[in-house]
PDB file of C-alpha atoms in Angstrom:
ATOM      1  CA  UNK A   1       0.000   0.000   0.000  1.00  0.00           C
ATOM      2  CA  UNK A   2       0.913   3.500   0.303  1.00  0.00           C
ATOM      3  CA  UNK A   3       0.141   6.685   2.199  1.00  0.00           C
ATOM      4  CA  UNK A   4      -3.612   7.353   3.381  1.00  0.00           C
ATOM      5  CA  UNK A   5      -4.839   8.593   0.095  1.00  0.00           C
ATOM      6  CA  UNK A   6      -6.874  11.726   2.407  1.00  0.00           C
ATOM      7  CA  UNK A   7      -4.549  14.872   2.672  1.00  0.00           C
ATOM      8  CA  UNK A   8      -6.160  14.828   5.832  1.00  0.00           C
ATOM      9  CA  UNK A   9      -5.535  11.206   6.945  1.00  0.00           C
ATOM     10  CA  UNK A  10      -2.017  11.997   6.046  1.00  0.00           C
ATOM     11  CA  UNK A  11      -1.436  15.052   8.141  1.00  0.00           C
ATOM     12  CA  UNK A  12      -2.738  12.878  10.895  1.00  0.00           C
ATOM     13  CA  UNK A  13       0.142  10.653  10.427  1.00  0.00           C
ATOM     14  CA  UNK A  14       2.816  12.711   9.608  1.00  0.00           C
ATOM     15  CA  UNK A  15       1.790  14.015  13.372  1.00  0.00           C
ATOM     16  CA  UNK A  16       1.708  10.760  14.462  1.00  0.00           C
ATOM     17  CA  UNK A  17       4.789  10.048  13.451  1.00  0.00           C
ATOM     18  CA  UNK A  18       6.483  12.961  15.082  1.00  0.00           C
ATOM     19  CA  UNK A  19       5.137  12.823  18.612  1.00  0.00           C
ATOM     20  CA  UNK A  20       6.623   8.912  18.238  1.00  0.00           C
ATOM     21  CA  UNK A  21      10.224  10.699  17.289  1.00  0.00           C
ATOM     22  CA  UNK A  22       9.868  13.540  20.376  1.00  0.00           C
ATOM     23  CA  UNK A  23      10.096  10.444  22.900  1.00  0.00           C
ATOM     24  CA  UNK A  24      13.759   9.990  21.230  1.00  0.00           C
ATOM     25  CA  UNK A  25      16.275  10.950  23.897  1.00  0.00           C
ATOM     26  CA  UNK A  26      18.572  12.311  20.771  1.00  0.00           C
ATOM     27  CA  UNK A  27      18.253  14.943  18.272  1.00  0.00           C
ATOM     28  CA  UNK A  28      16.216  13.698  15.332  1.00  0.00           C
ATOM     29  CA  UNK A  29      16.181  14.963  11.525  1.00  0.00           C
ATOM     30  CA  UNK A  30      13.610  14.181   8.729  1.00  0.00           C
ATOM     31  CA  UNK A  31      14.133  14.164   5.134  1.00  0.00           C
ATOM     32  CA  UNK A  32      12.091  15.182   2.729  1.00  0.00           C
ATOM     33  CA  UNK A  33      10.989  11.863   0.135  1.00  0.00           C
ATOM     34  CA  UNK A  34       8.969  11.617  -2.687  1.00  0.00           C
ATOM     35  CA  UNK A  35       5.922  10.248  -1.216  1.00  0.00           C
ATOM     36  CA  UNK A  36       5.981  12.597   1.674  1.00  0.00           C
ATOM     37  CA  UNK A  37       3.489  15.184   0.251  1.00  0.00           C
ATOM     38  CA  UNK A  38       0.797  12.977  -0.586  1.00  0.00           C
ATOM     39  CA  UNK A  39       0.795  13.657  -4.513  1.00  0.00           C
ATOM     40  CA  UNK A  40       0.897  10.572  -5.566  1.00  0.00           C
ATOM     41  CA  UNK A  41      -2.857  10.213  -4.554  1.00  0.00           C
ATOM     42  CA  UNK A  42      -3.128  13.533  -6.382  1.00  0.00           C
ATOM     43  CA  UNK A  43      -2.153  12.102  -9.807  1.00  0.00           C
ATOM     44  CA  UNK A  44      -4.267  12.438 -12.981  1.00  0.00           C
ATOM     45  CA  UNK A  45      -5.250   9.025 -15.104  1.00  0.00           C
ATOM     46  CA  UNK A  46      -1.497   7.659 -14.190  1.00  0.00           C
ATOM     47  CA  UNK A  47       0.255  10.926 -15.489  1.00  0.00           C
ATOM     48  CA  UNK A  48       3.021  13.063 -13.471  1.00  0.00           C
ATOM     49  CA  UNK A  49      -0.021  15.671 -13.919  1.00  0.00           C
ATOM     50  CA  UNK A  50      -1.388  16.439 -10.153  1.00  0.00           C
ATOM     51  CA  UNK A  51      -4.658  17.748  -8.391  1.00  0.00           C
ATOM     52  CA  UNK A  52      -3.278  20.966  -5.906  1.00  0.00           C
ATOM     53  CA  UNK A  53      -5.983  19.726  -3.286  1.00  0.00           C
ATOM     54  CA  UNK A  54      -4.347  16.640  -2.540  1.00  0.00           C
ATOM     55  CA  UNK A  55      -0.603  17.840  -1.606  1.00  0.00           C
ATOM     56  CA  UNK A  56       0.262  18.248   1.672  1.00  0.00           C
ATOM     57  CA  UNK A  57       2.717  21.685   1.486  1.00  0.00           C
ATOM     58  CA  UNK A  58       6.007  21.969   2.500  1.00  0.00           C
ATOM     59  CA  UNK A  59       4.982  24.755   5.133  1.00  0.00           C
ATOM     60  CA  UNK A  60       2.676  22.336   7.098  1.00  0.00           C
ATOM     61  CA  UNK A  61       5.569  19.191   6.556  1.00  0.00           C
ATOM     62  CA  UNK A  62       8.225  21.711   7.891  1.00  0.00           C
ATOM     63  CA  UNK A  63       5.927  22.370  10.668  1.00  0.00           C
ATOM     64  CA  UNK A  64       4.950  19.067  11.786  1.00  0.00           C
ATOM     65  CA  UNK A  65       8.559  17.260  11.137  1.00  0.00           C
ATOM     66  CA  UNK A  66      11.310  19.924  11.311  1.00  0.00           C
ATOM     67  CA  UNK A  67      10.046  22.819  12.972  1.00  0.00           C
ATOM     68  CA  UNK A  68      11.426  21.312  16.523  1.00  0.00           C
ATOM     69  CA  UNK A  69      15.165  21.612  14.764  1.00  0.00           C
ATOM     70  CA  UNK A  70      15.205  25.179  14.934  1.00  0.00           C
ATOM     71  CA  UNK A  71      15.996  24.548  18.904  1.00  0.00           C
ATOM     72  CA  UNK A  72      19.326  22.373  18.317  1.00  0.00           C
ATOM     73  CA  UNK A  73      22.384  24.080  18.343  1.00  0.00           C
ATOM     74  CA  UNK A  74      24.420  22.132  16.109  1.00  0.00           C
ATOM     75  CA  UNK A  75      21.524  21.980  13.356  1.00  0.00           C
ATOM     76  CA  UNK A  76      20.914  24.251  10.943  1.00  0.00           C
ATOM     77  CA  UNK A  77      17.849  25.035   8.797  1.00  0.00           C
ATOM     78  CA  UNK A  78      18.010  26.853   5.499  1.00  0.00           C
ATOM     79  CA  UNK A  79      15.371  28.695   6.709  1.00  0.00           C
ATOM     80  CA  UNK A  80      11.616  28.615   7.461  1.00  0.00           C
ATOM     81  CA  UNK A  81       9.459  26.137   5.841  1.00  0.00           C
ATOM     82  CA  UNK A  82      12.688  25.163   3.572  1.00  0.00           C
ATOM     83  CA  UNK A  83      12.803  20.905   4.005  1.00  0.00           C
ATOM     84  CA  UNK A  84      17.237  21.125   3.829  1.00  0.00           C
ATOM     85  CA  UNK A  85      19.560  22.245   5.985  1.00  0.00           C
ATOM     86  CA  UNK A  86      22.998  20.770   7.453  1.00  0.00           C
ATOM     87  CA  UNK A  87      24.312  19.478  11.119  1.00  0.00           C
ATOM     88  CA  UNK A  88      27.365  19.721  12.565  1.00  0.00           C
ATOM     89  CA  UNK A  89      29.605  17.432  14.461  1.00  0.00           C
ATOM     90  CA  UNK A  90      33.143  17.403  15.500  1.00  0.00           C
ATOM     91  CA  UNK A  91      35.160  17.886  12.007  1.00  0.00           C
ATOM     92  CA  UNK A  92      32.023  16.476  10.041  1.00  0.00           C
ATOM     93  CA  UNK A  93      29.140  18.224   8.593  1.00  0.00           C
ATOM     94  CA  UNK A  94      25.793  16.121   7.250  1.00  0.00           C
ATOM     95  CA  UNK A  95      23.861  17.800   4.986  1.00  0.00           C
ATOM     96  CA  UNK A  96      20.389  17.173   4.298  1.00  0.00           C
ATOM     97  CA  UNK A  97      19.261  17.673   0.685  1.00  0.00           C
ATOM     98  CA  UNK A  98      15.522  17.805  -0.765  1.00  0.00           C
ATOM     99  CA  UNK A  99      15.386  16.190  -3.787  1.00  0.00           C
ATOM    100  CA  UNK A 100      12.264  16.835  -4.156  1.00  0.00           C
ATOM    101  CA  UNK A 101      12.397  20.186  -4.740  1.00  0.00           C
ATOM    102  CA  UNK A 102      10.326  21.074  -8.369  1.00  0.00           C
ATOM    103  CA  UNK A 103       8.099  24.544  -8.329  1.00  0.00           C
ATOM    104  CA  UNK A 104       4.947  24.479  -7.443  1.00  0.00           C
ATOM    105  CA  UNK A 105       3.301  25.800 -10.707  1.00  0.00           C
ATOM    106  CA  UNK A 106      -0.481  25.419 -11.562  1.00  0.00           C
ATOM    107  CA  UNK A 107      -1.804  25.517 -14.806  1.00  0.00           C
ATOM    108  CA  UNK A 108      -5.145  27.125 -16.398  1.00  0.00           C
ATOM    109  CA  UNK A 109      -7.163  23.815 -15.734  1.00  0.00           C
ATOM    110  CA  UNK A 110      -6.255  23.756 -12.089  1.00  0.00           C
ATOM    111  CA  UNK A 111      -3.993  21.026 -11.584  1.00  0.00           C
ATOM    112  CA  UNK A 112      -0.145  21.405 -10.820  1.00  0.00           C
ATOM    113  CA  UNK A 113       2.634  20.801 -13.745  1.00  0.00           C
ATOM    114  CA  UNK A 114       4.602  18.783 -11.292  1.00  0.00           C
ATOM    115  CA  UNK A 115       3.312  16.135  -9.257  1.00  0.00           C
ATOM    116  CA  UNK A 116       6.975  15.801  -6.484  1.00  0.00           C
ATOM    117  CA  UNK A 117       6.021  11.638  -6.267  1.00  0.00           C
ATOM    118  CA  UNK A 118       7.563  11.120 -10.134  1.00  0.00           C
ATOM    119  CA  UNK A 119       9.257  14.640 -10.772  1.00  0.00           C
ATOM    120  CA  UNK A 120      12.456  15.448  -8.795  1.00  0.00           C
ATOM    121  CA  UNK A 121      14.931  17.812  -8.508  1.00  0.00           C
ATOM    122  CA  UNK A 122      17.023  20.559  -6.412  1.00  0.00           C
ATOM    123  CA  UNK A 123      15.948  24.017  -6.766  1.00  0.00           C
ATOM    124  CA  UNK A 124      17.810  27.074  -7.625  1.00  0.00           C
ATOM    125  CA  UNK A 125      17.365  28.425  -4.252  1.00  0.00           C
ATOM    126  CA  UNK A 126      18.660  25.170  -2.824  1.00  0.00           C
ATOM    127  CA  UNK A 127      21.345  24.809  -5.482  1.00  0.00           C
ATOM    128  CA  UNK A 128      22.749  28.470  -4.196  1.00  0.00           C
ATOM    129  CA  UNK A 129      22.532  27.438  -0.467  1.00  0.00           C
ATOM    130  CA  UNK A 130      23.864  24.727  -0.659  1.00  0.00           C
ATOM    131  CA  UNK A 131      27.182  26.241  -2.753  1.00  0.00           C
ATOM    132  CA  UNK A 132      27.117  29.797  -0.708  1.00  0.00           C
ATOM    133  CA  UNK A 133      26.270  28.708   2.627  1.00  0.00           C
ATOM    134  CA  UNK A 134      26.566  24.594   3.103  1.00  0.00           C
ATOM    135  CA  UNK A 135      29.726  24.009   2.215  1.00  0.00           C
ATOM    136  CA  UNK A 136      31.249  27.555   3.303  1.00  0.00           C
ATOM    137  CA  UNK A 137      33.426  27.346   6.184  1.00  0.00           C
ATOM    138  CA  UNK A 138      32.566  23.837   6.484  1.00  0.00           C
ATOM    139  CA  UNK A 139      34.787  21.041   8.807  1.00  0.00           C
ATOM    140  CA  UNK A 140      37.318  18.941   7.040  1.00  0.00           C
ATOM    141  CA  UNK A 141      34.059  16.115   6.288  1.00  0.00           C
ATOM    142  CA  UNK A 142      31.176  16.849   4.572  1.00  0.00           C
ATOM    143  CA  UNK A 143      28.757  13.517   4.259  1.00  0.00           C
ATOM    144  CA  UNK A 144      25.197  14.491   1.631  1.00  0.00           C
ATOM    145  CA  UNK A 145      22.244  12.644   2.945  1.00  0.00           C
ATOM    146  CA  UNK A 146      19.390  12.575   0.294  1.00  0.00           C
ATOM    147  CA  UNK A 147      16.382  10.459  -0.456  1.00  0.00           C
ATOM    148  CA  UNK A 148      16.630  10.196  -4.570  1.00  0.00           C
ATOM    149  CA  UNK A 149      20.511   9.814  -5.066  1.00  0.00           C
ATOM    150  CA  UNK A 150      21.979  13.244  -6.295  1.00  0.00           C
ATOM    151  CA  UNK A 151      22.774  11.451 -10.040  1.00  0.00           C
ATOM    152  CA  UNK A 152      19.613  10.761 -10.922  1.00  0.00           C
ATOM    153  CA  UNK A 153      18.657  14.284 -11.155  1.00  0.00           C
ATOM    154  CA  UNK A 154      17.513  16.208 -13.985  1.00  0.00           C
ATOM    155  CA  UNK A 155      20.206  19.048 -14.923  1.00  0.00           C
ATOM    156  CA  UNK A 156      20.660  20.945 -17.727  1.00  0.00           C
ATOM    157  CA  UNK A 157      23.484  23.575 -16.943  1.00  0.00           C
ATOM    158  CA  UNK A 158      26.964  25.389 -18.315  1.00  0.00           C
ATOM    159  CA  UNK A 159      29.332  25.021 -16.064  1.00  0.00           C
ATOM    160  CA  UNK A 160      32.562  27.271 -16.285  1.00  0.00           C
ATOM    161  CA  UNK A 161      35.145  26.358 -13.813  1.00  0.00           C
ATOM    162  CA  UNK A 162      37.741  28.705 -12.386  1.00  0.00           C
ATOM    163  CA  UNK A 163      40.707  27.287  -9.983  1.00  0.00           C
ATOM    164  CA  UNK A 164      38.846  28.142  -7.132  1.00  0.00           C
ATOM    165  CA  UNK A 165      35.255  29.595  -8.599  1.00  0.00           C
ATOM    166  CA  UNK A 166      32.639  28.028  -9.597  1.00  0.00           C
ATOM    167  CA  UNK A 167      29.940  29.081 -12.139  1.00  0.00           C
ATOM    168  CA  UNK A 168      26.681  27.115 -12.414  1.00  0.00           C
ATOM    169  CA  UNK A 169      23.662  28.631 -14.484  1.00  0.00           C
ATOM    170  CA  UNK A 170      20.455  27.686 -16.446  1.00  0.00           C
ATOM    171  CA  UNK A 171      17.900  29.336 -18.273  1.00  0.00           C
ATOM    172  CA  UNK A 172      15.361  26.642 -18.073  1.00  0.00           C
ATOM    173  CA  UNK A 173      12.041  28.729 -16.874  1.00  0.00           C
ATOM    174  CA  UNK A 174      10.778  26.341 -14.359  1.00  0.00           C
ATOM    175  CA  UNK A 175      14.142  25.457 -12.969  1.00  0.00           C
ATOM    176  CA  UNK A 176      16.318  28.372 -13.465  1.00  0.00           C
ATOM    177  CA  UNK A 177      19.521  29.224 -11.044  1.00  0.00           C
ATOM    178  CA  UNK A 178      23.035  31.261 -11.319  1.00  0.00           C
ATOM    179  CA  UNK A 179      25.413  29.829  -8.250  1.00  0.00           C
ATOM    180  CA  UNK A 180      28.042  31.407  -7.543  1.00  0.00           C
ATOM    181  CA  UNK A 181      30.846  29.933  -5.608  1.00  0.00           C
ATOM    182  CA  UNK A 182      34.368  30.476  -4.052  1.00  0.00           C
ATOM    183  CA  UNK A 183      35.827  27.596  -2.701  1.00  0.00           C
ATOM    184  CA  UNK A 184      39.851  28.490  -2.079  1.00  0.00           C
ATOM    185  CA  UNK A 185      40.188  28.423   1.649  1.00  0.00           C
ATOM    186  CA  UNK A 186      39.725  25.377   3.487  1.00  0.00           C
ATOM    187  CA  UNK A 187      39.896  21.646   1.740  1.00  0.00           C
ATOM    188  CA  UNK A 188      36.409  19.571   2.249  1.00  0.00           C
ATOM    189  CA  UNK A 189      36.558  16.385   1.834  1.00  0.00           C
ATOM    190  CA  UNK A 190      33.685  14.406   0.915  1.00  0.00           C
ATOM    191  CA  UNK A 191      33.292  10.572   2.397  1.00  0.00           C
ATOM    192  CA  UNK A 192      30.142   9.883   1.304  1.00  0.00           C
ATOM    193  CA  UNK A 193      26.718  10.336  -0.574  1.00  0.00           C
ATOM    194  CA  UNK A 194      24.071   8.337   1.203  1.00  0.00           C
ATOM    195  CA  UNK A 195      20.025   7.786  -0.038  1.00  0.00           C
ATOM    196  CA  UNK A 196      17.106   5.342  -0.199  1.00  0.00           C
ATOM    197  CA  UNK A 197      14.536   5.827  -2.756  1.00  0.00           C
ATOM    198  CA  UNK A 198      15.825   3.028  -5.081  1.00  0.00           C
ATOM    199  CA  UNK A 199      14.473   0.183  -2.429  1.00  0.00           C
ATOM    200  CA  UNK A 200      17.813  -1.774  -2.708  1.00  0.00           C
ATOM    201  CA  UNK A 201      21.368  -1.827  -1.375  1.00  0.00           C
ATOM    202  CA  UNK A 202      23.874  -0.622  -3.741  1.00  0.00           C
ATOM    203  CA  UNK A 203      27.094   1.300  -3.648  1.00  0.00           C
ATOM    204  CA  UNK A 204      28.810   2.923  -6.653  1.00  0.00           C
ATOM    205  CA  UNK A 205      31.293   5.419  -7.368  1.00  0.00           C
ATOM    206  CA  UNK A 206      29.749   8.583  -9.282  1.00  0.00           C
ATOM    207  CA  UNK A 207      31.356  10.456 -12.102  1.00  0.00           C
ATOM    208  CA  UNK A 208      32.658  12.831  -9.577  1.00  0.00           C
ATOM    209  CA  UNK A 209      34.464   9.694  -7.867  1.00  0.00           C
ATOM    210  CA  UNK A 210      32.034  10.181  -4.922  1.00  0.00           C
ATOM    211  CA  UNK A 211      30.645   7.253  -2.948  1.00  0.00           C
ATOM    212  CA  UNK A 212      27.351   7.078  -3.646  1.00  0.00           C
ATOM    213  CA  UNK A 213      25.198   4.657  -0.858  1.00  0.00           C
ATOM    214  CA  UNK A 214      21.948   3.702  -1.059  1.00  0.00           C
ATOM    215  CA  UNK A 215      19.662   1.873   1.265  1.00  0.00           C
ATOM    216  CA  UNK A 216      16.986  -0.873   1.338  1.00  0.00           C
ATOM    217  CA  UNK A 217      14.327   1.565   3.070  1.00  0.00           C
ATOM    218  CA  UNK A 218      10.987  -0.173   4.614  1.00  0.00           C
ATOM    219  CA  UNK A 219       7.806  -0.346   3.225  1.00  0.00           C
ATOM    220  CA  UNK A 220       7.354  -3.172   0.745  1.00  0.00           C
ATOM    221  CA  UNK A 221       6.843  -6.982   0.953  1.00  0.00           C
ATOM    222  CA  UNK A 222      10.190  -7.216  -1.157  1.00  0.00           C
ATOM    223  CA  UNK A 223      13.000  -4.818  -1.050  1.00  0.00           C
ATOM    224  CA  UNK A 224      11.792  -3.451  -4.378  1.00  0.00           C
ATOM    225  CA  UNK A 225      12.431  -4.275  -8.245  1.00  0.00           C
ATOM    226  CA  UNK A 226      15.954  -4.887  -8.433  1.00  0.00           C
ATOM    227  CA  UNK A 227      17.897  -7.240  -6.414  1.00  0.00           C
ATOM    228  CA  UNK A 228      21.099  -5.781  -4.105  1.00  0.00           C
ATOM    229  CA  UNK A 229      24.767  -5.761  -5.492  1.00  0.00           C
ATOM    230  CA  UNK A 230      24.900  -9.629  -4.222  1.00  0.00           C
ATOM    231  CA  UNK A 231      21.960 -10.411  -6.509  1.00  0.00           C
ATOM    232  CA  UNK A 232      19.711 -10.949  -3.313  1.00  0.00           C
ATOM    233  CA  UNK A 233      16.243  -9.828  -3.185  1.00  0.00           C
ATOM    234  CA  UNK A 234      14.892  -9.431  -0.024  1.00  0.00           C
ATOM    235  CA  UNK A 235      11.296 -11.355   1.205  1.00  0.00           C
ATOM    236  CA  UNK A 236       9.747  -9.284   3.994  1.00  0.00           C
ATOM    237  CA  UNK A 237       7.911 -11.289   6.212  1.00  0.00           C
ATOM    238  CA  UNK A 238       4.791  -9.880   7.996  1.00  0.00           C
ATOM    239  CA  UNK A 239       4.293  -9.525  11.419  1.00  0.00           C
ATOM    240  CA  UNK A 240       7.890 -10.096  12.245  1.00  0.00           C
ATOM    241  CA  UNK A 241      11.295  -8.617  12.659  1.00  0.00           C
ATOM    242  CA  UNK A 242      11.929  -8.791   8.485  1.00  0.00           C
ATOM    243  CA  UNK A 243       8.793  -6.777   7.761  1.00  0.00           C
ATOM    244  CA  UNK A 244      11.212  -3.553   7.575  1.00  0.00           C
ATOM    245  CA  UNK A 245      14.571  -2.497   6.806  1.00  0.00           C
ATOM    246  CA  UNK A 246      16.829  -0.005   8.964  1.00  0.00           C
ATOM    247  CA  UNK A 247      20.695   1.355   8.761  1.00  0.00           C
ATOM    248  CA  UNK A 248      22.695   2.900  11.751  1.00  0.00           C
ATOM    249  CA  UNK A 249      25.617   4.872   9.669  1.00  0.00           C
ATOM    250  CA  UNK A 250      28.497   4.998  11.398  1.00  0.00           C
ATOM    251  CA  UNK A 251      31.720   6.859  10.021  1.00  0.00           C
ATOM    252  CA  UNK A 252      35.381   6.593  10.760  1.00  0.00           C
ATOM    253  CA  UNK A 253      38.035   9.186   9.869  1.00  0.00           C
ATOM    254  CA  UNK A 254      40.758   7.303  11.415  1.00  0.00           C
ATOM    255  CA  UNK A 255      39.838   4.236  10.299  1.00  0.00           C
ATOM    256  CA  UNK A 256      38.653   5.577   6.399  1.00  0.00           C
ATOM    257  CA  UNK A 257      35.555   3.498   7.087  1.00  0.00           C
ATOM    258  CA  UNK A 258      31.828   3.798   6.758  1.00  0.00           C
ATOM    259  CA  UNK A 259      29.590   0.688   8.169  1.00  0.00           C
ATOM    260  CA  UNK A 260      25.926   0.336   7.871  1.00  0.00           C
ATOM    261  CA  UNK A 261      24.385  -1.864  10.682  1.00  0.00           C
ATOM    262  CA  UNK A 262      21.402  -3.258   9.212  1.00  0.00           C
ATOM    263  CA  UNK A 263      18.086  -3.935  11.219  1.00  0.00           C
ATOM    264  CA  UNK A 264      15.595  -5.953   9.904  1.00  0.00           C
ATOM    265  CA  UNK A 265      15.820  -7.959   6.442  1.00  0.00           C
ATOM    266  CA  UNK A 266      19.301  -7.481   4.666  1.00  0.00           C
ATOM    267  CA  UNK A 267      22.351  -7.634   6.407  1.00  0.00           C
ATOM    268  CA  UNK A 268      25.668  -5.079   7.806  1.00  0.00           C
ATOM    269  CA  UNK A 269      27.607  -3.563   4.928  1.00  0.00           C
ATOM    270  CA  UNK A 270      31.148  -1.635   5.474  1.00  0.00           C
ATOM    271  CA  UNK A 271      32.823   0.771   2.796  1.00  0.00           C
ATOM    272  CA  UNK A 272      35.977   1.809   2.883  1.00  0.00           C
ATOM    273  CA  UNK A 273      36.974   5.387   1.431  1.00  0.00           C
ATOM    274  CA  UNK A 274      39.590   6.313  -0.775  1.00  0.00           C
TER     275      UNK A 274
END
């Protein structure tokens, strides 16, 4: 199944599901996914076309999930109502990305040109944050945390690289952006890319030479459509501890490690960085 198909129903869990996360004695950080605004219920005959009535906006998401952020003091929001922002930790900063980030545009009929379950995407607004302000003056690690992996993005850009600048624009109406960016200063280095969405476990190495992790997330019987790197697809068994799937990151700088401590169906994974 999916979400409660009622935009109302949904809010309902979404609060659910946060006063379940306040009785967490740690800090705790939500990402925005693709399912998380209720369009898929809000599609038209099967097409990425959506009805405005059934979305859930990201005002009332940042509200119910990531509103309670604003108090830590490592933690830090883009800014109201905007589903990214990064943490801090000792010489390591996690970024969290919304990749589904497309304009909320409706047409003459009424219904919205992008429907965020199929169409994803970072913003320009994001896009300039996260050049001008996420990685400025950030610690030696920088680790991206995402739900669709960062490749599998549209973009459609010229790039014009300096030795230290960068220049990123587009011209595309509904997704337009001009970053700017000086990085000379401080090296970052960048362990890791880590996502779900793809409802297997996979690692690759991106054109960039990035890691790039993804994770078995919960929700179906099976892990999903495509078996794991080990050609394994994973049952899920009602009722019982394999009915889900759950990673505990863990990263080493001074052992050049990450390890993923699997609960539920799959099993522990480790990666080593170059």
């Amino acid at each position: 199944g999916n979400y409660p198909p009622s935009k109302d129903e949904h809010v309902v869990m979404m609060r659910d599901l946060a006063a379940r996360f306040s009785l967490c004695e740690i800090p705790w950080l939500c990402l925005k996914g693709n399912h998380d605004d209720n369009s898929i219920h809000g599609a038209v005959n099967g097409t990425h076309i959506c009805r405005p009535e059934t979305v859930v906006p990201d005002s009332v998401q940042y509200e119910i999930l990531s509103s309670h952020a604003e108090s830590y003091p490592n933690y830090h929001p883009a800014g109201k109502n905007l589903l990214y922002g990064y943490l801090d930790a000792p010489d390591t900063r996690f970024i969290l990305l919304n990749s589904s980030d497309v304009p909320s545009i409706i047409e003459e009929d009424g219904t919205m040109r992008y429907n965020a379950q199929w169409d994803n995407a970072y913003g320009g607004a994001q896009l300039s944050w996260l050049a001008g302000t996420a990685l400025h003056n950030a610690p030696e690690h920088v680790i991206f945390l995402e739900h669709v992996p960062f490749d599998g993005i549209r973009h459609n850009e010229s790039v014009r690289i300096g030795e230290d600048a960068l220049h990123i624009s587009s011209e595309n109406p509904d997704f337009p952006y001009d970053i700017r960016a000086d990085f000379s200063g401080a090296v970052h280095r960048v362990p890791a890319r880590i996502a779900g969405h793809c409802h297997y476990d996979a690692v690759t190495y991106d054109k960039a030479g990035f890691l790039s992790i993804t994770t078995m997330p919960a929700g179906r019987k099976i892990s999903g459509v495509y078996p794991d790197d080990a050609g394994i697809l994973y049952e899920r068994e009602p009722y019982s501890a394999k009915e889900t799937a759950m990673d505990i990151f863990t990263f080493s700088p001074s052992r050049k490690m990450i390890f993923a401590t699997r609960y539920g169906s799959g099993v522990d994974r480790k990666f080593p960085l170059l």
